[in-house]
XYZ file of C-alpha atoms in Angstrom:
138
model
C 68.920 53.023 136.127
C 66.133 53.797 138.169
C 66.742 56.679 140.658
C 66.347 54.391 143.570
C 68.910 54.050 146.195
C 69.081 50.403 145.714
C 70.469 51.056 142.274
C 73.550 52.496 143.753
C 74.844 49.059 144.927
C 74.150 47.817 141.365
C 75.852 50.455 139.691
C 79.175 50.038 141.968
C 78.832 46.065 141.185
C 78.714 46.934 137.359
C 81.651 49.300 137.534
C 83.796 47.132 139.684
C 83.429 44.507 137.106
C 84.266 46.551 134.316
C 87.153 48.082 135.999
C 88.900 44.983 137.210
C 88.011 42.465 134.710
C 87.965 44.237 131.370
C 90.219 47.309 131.823
C 92.798 45.667 134.576
C 92.665 48.308 137.153
C 94.127 46.763 140.382
C 91.803 46.067 143.269
C 92.860 48.772 145.723
C 92.631 51.422 143.395
C 89.128 50.198 141.828
C 87.911 50.234 145.499
C 88.575 53.788 145.544
C 86.939 54.600 142.353
C 83.772 52.638 143.399
C 83.552 55.094 146.687
C 83.529 57.913 143.814
C 81.076 56.141 141.527
C 78.716 55.444 144.724
C 78.928 59.166 145.970
C 78.068 60.426 142.259
C 75.279 58.083 141.838
C 74.027 58.906 145.497
C 73.899 62.530 144.300
C 71.919 61.631 141.208
C 69.466 59.799 143.371
C 68.874 62.301 145.943
C 69.039 65.610 144.140
C 68.251 64.678 140.443
C 64.808 65.516 139.394
C 64.493 62.715 136.795
C 63.223 59.126 137.641
C 66.521 57.597 136.412
C 70.251 58.240 136.035
C 72.948 56.732 133.466
C 76.288 55.821 134.397
C 78.763 55.823 131.468
C 82.227 54.700 131.358
C 85.041 54.310 128.839
C 88.640 53.937 128.533
C 90.535 56.409 126.640
C 93.106 55.822 124.178
C 95.679 57.348 126.470
C 94.966 55.047 129.222
C 92.665 57.151 131.277
C 89.462 56.146 132.723
C 86.328 58.614 132.315
C 83.218 58.067 134.020
C 79.974 60.004 134.053
C 76.847 60.090 135.833
C 73.820 61.812 134.136
C 70.498 62.730 135.948
C 69.056 65.170 133.326
C 68.430 67.733 136.073
C 70.332 71.137 135.025
C 71.021 73.066 138.051
C 74.115 75.047 139.622
C 77.050 72.660 139.939
C 77.464 71.705 143.484
C 80.735 71.986 145.584
C 81.958 69.942 148.263
C 80.957 71.612 151.418
C 82.301 71.714 155.123
C 79.827 69.731 157.296
C 79.433 69.775 160.990
C 81.081 66.548 162.526
C 77.813 65.726 164.207
C 75.849 65.642 160.740
C 75.160 62.224 159.087
C 75.406 63.163 155.615
C 76.856 65.911 153.358
C 80.497 64.814 152.802
C 79.981 62.979 149.612
C 81.611 65.590 147.376
C 84.230 66.192 149.860
C 85.417 62.334 149.473
C 85.135 62.485 145.448
C 87.519 65.750 145.761
C 89.998 63.995 147.882
C 89.712 60.467 146.268
C 89.873 61.828 142.714
C 92.413 64.423 143.030
C 94.684 63.289 145.825
C 94.623 59.433 145.881
C 93.724 58.625 142.173
C 95.608 61.387 140.322
C 92.351 62.415 138.359
C 90.151 65.678 137.670
C 86.459 65.615 138.203
C 83.701 68.342 137.940
C 80.262 68.964 136.241
C 78.977 69.524 132.747
C 77.990 73.360 132.283
C 74.478 72.535 133.178
C 74.948 70.358 136.254
C 73.164 67.368 134.793
C 76.514 65.348 134.394
C 79.049 64.692 137.081
C 82.314 63.226 135.677
C 85.764 62.027 136.539
C 88.739 61.218 134.645
C 91.590 59.393 136.143
C 94.825 57.032 135.139
C 93.844 53.562 134.902
C 96.655 52.646 137.216
C 98.818 54.687 139.707
C 102.395 55.876 138.728
C 105.176 54.847 140.950
C 104.779 58.232 142.800
C 101.080 57.788 143.553
C 99.874 56.369 146.906
C 96.443 55.205 148.125
C 94.776 55.263 151.249
C 95.017 51.491 151.547
C 98.575 51.445 151.877
C 100.258 50.612 155.094
C 101.859 53.608 156.710
C 105.583 53.877 157.026
C 107.320 53.057 160.280
């Protein structure tokens, strides 16, 4: 896709349809994955040096989903950062970390050269998993 901010919504739309309709992921879980996709694609658009980025996804034979965003811009792999509460941006990788690891039970990272961001996660949660969208216990 063209490295333009308007393409991020397109990436979310395609990924959401794939996750929900073809992979059978439940809506609430897919919505969290779409936040991750949005953040990784945004990083590719904002920080990549190419005029395009590529989003790939597949379901592995073990029932896990793998997503990759490639921007063809080798660099040191970025890390989640603590951002001043008054800053308007800079929290994307913090959200990716929280959603992928804590809410979706997966892993994520960057390829060795930093040009590909990836995440892997179970298609659907196990009984012990929880999501941010659940009602709090009373």
